[in-house]
Amino acid sequence: MEKREVAEKQKKMMILGASELQVPAIKKAGELGYQVICVDYNENAAGFALADVKLVVSTLDQEEVYRQALIYQPDVVITSTSDGPVRTAAYVNEKLGKRPDLSYENALCATIKSKMRDRLKECGVPIPKYYAVTDFESFAEAVDKLGGDCIVKPADNAGSRGVVLLEAEKSDGKTDVNDGRFRALLKETYEYSLGNARNGTVMVEEYMHGLEVSVEIMVIEGEPHILAITDKYITPPPYFVELAHCEPSRLDAGTQEHIRKAAAQAVRAIGIRNAPAHVEIKVTEEGPKIVELAARLGGDFITSRLVPLSTGIDMVGASVLLATGTEPDLTRTADRGAAIHFLHAEQEQEGVLARITVPDAIYAQPGVEEIVLYKKPGDRVHGTRSSNDRLGHVITTGDTPEQAAELGRHILAQMQVEISRGRRRI
């Protein structure tokens, strides 16, 4: 009886998402003494093995997650690295009367790109020109207004799904959207992006040229604390899949200061109060402009591995603590380089994965923190059009970001991928 009374007094945390990327947050919640209630549509999700309660429910099903929350009565509902569940967490916390770290209205602006762009524009945050469309004719008109070259993306998705560069063939510097061949390309592009749009809305945006970075932030009582700027390396167009990240950024101090200013301005515009934020920025000739913003930790192991390796700050632990109402310690205790490189096929290379060869010696090489493979022999390979198509990753460290990045490239070059009957060296 006594043990049961103790158990009933234990605080509970509902974590939306139980994938590998959510595992660090699940572990931290357990370390803090919380009963962990994990929610994921995948009954085999990695994090379920660490959960006290396993709920096989879609994290996007707000009403069902709320119904489960009424049953289990969690003290707090959070997500770690996924966009869609940010809305669900805000919705459920609001319905349960929890403190408004992110209101549901602001969560919509943080996760639906059309609403995000509207809010940022309203607040004077630097962004590209954009249009949100829900039918093909409006799409063609938007492309025409942007001169033919533009980024097309779903308004409600992540992980580079459905994102593509549309490049127009021009005559005398002008694009004819009624040209038969170009109109066929328009239709194909629109259908591809729309097929990845959960809410049926497609974004058409100015194509921004320049280097891309992400900014890793903890927001405490509305004040952004910028912990790291991450250099990003992406596949060539037409798709935009992230192939490597490196910290700290190697951009000059003046440019980094402009990046910090734009990122902080975006976070304040969205209305994040107490939560992590991940802001993606293009450094254009006109200055930094916001690509996207997320009211969550950065994925791709940026915040779970690179930030602590390069700065000593446990950003995942800090986000979980912040969700409980405790102000985290953000003291920097390290100053090193950290990088992640993703193993991948060519963009259009499809077939069956025969094998990935990783020399045993590289596992023990100094500076190699982790090598993980996502695919196994027999899996289908569909080129590299989104982050889901990547084959594995290598995390490396060094005294400087240059050393970490060079080591990562060196390790990747020693790994071999064989797809179908052709062997290709990465």
XYZ file of C-alpha atoms in Angstrom:
426
model
C 0.000 0.000 0.000
C 2.810 2.379 0.930
C 4.610 1.752 -2.403
C 1.414 2.421 -4.319
C 0.942 5.787 -2.594
C 4.512 6.770 -3.514
C 3.920 5.763 -7.141
C 0.724 7.803 -7.305
C 2.657 10.912 -6.227
C 5.346 10.470 -8.876
C 5.296 13.241 -11.476
C 4.473 12.261 -15.025
C 5.802 13.494 -18.356
C 4.110 12.683 -21.647
C 6.616 12.735 -24.524
C 5.205 12.902 -28.038
C 7.412 10.805 -30.289
C 9.560 7.804 -29.395
C 11.975 7.637 -32.341
C 15.733 7.377 -31.947
C 16.018 11.180 -31.996
C 13.636 11.427 -29.005
C 15.546 8.868 -26.899
C 17.860 11.406 -25.167
C 14.833 13.359 -23.898
C 13.136 10.159 -22.731
C 16.283 9.187 -20.816
C 16.558 12.638 -19.231
C 12.942 12.591 -18.072
C 13.568 9.208 -16.423
C 16.729 10.516 -14.749
C 14.704 13.385 -13.296
C 12.380 10.857 -11.676
C 9.396 11.315 -13.958
C 7.092 8.525 -14.967
C 7.523 8.644 -18.752
C 4.484 8.218 -20.998
C 5.611 7.834 -24.619
C 3.317 8.368 -27.596
C 4.172 7.166 -31.121
C 2.265 5.586 -33.994
C 5.118 3.084 -34.500
C 4.725 0.232 -32.034
C 8.403 -0.632 -32.566
C 9.729 2.870 -31.872
C 13.118 2.776 -30.114
C 12.032 4.964 -27.198
C 9.223 2.661 -26.103
C 11.805 0.369 -24.488
C 12.601 3.179 -22.031
C 9.027 4.264 -21.340
C 6.907 3.473 -18.284
C 3.771 3.735 -20.414
C 3.645 2.978 -24.148
C 0.798 4.512 -26.187
C 0.589 3.520 -29.861
C -1.136 6.689 -31.034
C -0.283 9.171 -33.790
C 1.387 12.257 -32.316
C -0.582 14.320 -34.851
C -3.957 13.106 -33.529
C -4.578 15.966 -31.120
C -7.935 14.777 -29.801
C -6.747 11.232 -29.097
C -3.563 12.460 -27.408
C -5.706 14.803 -25.305
C -8.011 11.909 -24.417
C -5.015 9.871 -23.279
C -3.731 12.853 -21.306
C -7.052 13.026 -19.439
C -6.583 9.376 -18.530
C -2.932 9.550 -17.432
C -2.904 13.159 -16.151
C 0.704 14.108 -17.037
C 2.254 17.100 -15.287
C 3.715 18.226 -18.605
C 3.439 17.276 -22.279
C 6.462 17.819 -24.526
C 8.088 16.781 -27.777
C 11.778 16.894 -28.604
C 12.731 17.037 -32.282
C 9.528 16.725 -34.340
C 7.507 19.597 -35.831
C 3.969 18.193 -36.000
C 3.848 17.144 -32.333
C 4.752 20.727 -31.329
C 1.170 21.646 -32.215
C -0.242 18.665 -30.389
C 1.783 19.396 -27.251
C 0.647 23.024 -27.249
C -2.977 21.998 -27.832
C -2.992 19.425 -25.029
C -1.117 21.624 -22.546
C -3.550 24.462 -23.245
C -6.582 22.182 -22.811
C -5.116 20.859 -19.535
C -4.509 24.394 -18.261
C -0.708 24.095 -18.158
C 1.541 27.147 -18.325
C 1.666 28.691 -21.833
C 5.275 28.054 -22.885
C 3.940 28.106 -26.445
C 0.305 28.908 -27.147
C -1.569 26.793 -29.670
C -1.937 29.795 -31.990
C 1.813 30.397 -31.879
C 2.467 26.673 -32.336
C 0.599 26.871 -35.646
C 2.907 29.704 -36.706
C 5.921 27.641 -35.674
C 4.923 24.558 -37.679
C 2.873 25.638 -40.708
C 5.107 27.494 -43.139
C 2.405 29.736 -44.602
C 1.392 30.968 -41.148
C 5.065 31.255 -40.163
C 5.826 33.452 -43.166
C 2.775 35.648 -42.492
C 3.773 36.179 -38.849
C 7.419 36.900 -39.668
C 6.438 39.342 -42.423
C 4.013 41.090 -40.063
C 6.812 41.511 -37.506
C 9.371 42.786 -39.999
C 11.650 39.734 -39.849
C 13.829 39.302 -42.982
C 12.345 36.544 -45.176
C 12.185 35.690 -48.888
C 9.261 36.664 -51.106
C 6.593 33.956 -50.917
C 3.148 32.780 -51.945
C 0.912 30.110 -50.379
C -1.252 28.280 -52.924
C -3.876 25.542 -52.850
C -4.472 24.903 -56.575
C -2.394 24.522 -59.715
C -3.437 27.761 -61.451
C -2.506 29.824 -58.383
C 0.773 27.915 -58.293
C 1.546 28.802 -61.924
C 0.719 32.462 -61.259
C 3.042 32.531 -58.225
C 5.878 30.990 -60.223
C 5.352 33.636 -62.923
C 5.492 36.453 -60.352
C 8.786 35.110 -58.999
C 10.315 34.942 -62.469
C 10.336 31.168 -62.815
C 13.185 30.270 -60.447
C 11.807 29.445 -57.016
C 11.703 27.004 -54.130
C 8.583 24.860 -53.949
C 7.768 23.153 -50.650
C 4.801 21.766 -48.700
C 3.464 24.187 -46.098
C 3.189 21.451 -43.481
C 6.014 18.904 -43.468
C 9.695 18.582 -42.531
C 12.916 16.717 -43.335
C 13.195 18.208 -46.867
C 10.145 16.167 -47.941
C 8.590 17.655 -51.055
C 11.124 20.496 -51.279
C 12.449 21.177 -54.776
C 14.055 23.961 -56.806
C 12.077 24.885 -59.897
C 14.283 26.355 -62.617
C 12.600 27.839 -65.637
C 13.742 27.903 -69.231
C 13.702 31.553 -70.268
C 13.411 33.355 -73.569
C 14.722 36.927 -73.635
C 14.990 36.806 -69.855
C 11.310 35.994 -69.410
C 9.467 32.861 -68.350
C 6.402 31.711 -70.253
C 4.274 29.666 -67.823
C 1.971 28.771 -70.713
C 4.720 27.088 -72.700
C 3.688 23.446 -73.057
C 6.986 21.908 -71.960
C 7.400 24.258 -69.004
C 3.781 23.791 -67.975
C 4.362 20.030 -67.809
C 7.337 20.683 -65.498
C 5.157 22.982 -63.394
C 2.521 20.280 -63.053
C 5.079 17.631 -62.079
C 6.688 19.938 -59.488
C 3.354 20.992 -58.007
C 2.108 17.416 -57.693
C 5.378 16.297 -56.073
C 5.242 18.993 -53.397
C 1.474 18.712 -52.895
C 1.885 14.982 -52.346
C 3.974 15.797 -49.268
C 1.707 18.589 -47.974
C -0.404 17.407 -45.044
C -2.743 20.406 -45.229
C -2.975 20.730 -49.026
C -1.038 24.016 -49.179
C 2.138 24.511 -51.205
C 4.641 27.326 -50.690
C 6.315 29.086 -53.622
C 9.284 31.104 -52.444
C 12.072 33.239 -53.801
C 15.209 31.166 -54.350
C 17.780 32.555 -51.917
C 21.452 32.198 -52.820
C 24.062 31.935 -50.091
C 25.454 29.773 -47.311
C 22.997 28.134 -44.924
C 23.293 27.835 -41.159
C 21.074 26.847 -38.274
C 20.937 28.595 -34.917
C 20.422 26.531 -31.754
C 18.546 28.462 -29.066
C 17.048 28.046 -25.618
C 14.271 30.564 -24.937
C 13.743 31.352 -21.255
C 10.890 33.669 -20.288
C 10.836 34.973 -23.847
C 14.569 35.755 -23.968
C 16.546 33.860 -26.654
C 19.848 32.368 -25.456
C 21.876 31.478 -28.556
C 24.087 28.482 -27.827
C 25.534 27.638 -31.252
C 25.540 28.478 -34.942
C 25.831 25.392 -37.137
C 27.202 25.414 -40.690
C 25.074 23.244 -43.015
C 26.023 21.377 -46.178
C 23.229 20.405 -48.554
C 22.796 18.403 -51.761
C 22.897 20.381 -55.002
C 19.510 21.363 -56.473
C 16.852 20.440 -57.308
C 16.424 18.742 -53.900
C 17.746 20.119 -50.617
C 18.825 17.309 -48.322
C 21.220 18.041 -45.478
C 24.406 15.996 -45.853
C 26.593 17.474 -43.098
C 26.566 19.878 -40.146
C 29.551 21.411 -38.368
C 30.025 23.500 -35.215
C 31.005 26.140 -34.360
C 30.319 28.137 -37.517
C 33.351 29.264 -39.478
C 31.679 32.459 -40.715
C 33.250 35.779 -39.693
C 32.234 37.453 -36.436
C 30.292 40.262 -38.123
C 28.158 37.864 -40.172
C 27.509 35.717 -37.108
C 26.277 38.760 -35.210
C 23.773 39.534 -37.997
C 22.654 35.890 -37.907
C 22.081 36.059 -34.144
C 20.028 39.220 -34.514
C 17.776 37.734 -37.223
C 17.311 34.477 -35.292
C 16.369 36.273 -32.065
C 13.960 38.515 -33.957
C 12.249 35.460 -35.473
C 11.911 33.668 -32.134
C 10.304 36.724 -30.532
C 7.935 37.137 -33.488
C 6.646 33.575 -33.150
C 6.064 34.086 -29.429
C 8.113 31.281 -27.902
C 8.255 31.689 -24.107
C 10.039 28.698 -22.565
C 11.254 26.165 -25.115
C 14.135 25.348 -27.428
C 14.223 26.820 -30.926
C 16.002 25.834 -34.122
C 16.232 28.590 -36.755
C 17.481 27.934 -40.290
C 18.955 30.943 -42.086
C 20.374 31.752 -45.520
C 23.174 34.317 -45.616
C 22.244 36.277 -48.746
C 23.793 39.362 -50.352
C 21.048 41.350 -48.623
C 21.905 39.827 -45.242
C 20.566 36.830 -43.281
C 17.023 35.733 -44.129
C 14.913 33.126 -42.344
C 14.446 29.838 -44.178
C 12.379 28.206 -41.433
C 11.950 28.207 -37.670
C 11.065 25.350 -35.314
C 9.932 25.617 -31.686
C 11.845 22.466 -30.803
C 15.339 21.045 -30.677
C 17.229 20.740 -33.949
C 17.190 17.281 -35.491
C 19.977 15.420 -37.302
C 21.709 14.951 -33.903
C 22.671 18.646 -33.921
C 21.352 19.395 -30.453
C 21.658 15.913 -28.966
C 25.286 15.335 -30.030
C 27.013 18.276 -31.757
C 26.057 21.013 -29.293
C 27.236 19.094 -26.189
C 30.387 17.889 -27.984
C 31.319 21.409 -29.118
C 30.090 23.507 -26.157
C 29.631 21.118 -23.236
C 25.983 22.211 -22.918
C 23.425 19.413 -22.541
C 20.746 21.037 -24.667
C 18.360 18.076 -24.517
C 18.568 17.960 -20.734
C 18.132 21.732 -20.576
C 14.960 21.558 -22.677
C 13.446 18.850 -20.482
C 14.305 20.788 -17.317
C 12.800 23.944 -18.800
C 9.573 22.069 -19.550
C 9.326 21.147 -15.857
C 9.593 24.809 -14.845
C 13.248 24.659 -13.796
C 15.711 27.124 -15.319
C 18.604 25.118 -16.829
C 22.329 25.798 -16.551
C 23.571 26.987 -19.947
C 27.197 27.529 -18.938
C 29.620 26.714 -21.749
C 32.263 24.225 -20.585
C 33.926 23.263 -23.887
C 35.150 24.919 -27.089
C 35.791 22.242 -29.693
C 34.771 21.319 -33.216
C 32.050 18.745 -33.884
C 30.602 17.498 -37.166
C 28.162 14.969 -38.561
C 28.340 13.610 -42.119
C 25.578 11.517 -43.680
C 26.192 8.515 -45.890
C 23.997 8.737 -48.975
C 23.321 7.551 -52.501
C 23.278 9.840 -55.503
C 20.069 11.873 -55.815
C 18.553 9.697 -58.536
C 20.303 6.396 -57.729
C 17.695 3.723 -57.034
C 17.926 0.012 -56.482
C 18.482 -2.537 -53.734
C 21.203 -2.054 -51.134
C 23.628 -4.958 -51.436
C 26.040 -3.938 -48.676
C 27.750 -1.107 -46.837
C 31.410 -1.790 -46.035
C 32.920 -0.019 -43.019
C 36.606 -0.830 -42.280
C 36.967 -1.969 -38.652
C 39.974 0.295 -38.056
C 38.036 3.541 -38.422
C 35.801 2.832 -35.400
C 38.769 3.213 -33.052
C 40.270 6.262 -34.767
C 40.673 9.250 -32.392
C 37.942 11.814 -32.955
C 35.419 9.309 -34.319
C 32.538 9.542 -31.870
C 29.934 7.415 -33.625
C 29.179 5.510 -36.814
C 25.572 4.434 -37.355
C 23.993 2.751 -40.384
C 20.287 3.218 -41.066
C 19.825 0.698 -43.864
C 20.596 -2.999 -44.196
C 21.189 -5.279 -47.193
C 17.956 -5.874 -49.075
C 16.474 -2.447 -48.300
C 15.270 -0.375 -51.215
C 17.259 2.777 -51.988
C 15.383 5.665 -53.596
C 18.160 8.129 -54.325
C 18.471 11.111 -51.990
C 15.426 13.360 -52.153
C 14.690 13.712 -48.432
C 16.405 13.034 -45.108
C 14.639 9.650 -44.974
C 16.780 8.480 -47.907
C 20.120 8.807 -46.107
C 21.979 5.584 -45.339
C 23.832 6.374 -42.093
C 26.014 8.931 -40.335
C 29.449 9.588 -38.880
C 30.003 11.982 -35.936
C 33.519 13.373 -35.468
C 35.270 15.867 -33.198
C 38.483 17.897 -33.283
C 40.177 20.874 -31.668
C 38.608 23.054 -34.375
C 35.571 22.758 -36.670
C 37.948 22.381 -39.608
C 39.567 19.331 -37.994
C 36.194 17.752 -37.146
C 34.876 18.298 -40.675
C 38.033 17.014 -42.378
C 38.013 13.858 -40.254
C 34.357 13.255 -41.082
C 35.020 13.534 -44.810
C 38.042 11.219 -44.462
C 36.002 8.559 -42.655
C 33.138 8.798 -45.137
C 35.572 8.290 -48.037
C 36.630 4.939 -46.581
C 33.095 3.561 -46.513
C 31.734 1.735 -49.555
C 28.132 1.415 -50.666
C 26.967 -1.205 -53.151
C 23.531 -0.665 -54.647
C 22.012 -3.312 -56.918
C 24.868 -4.545 -59.138
C 26.974 -1.389 -59.226
C 29.529 -0.393 -56.629
C 30.088 3.256 -55.905
C 32.654 4.802 -53.600
C 31.203 7.533 -51.393
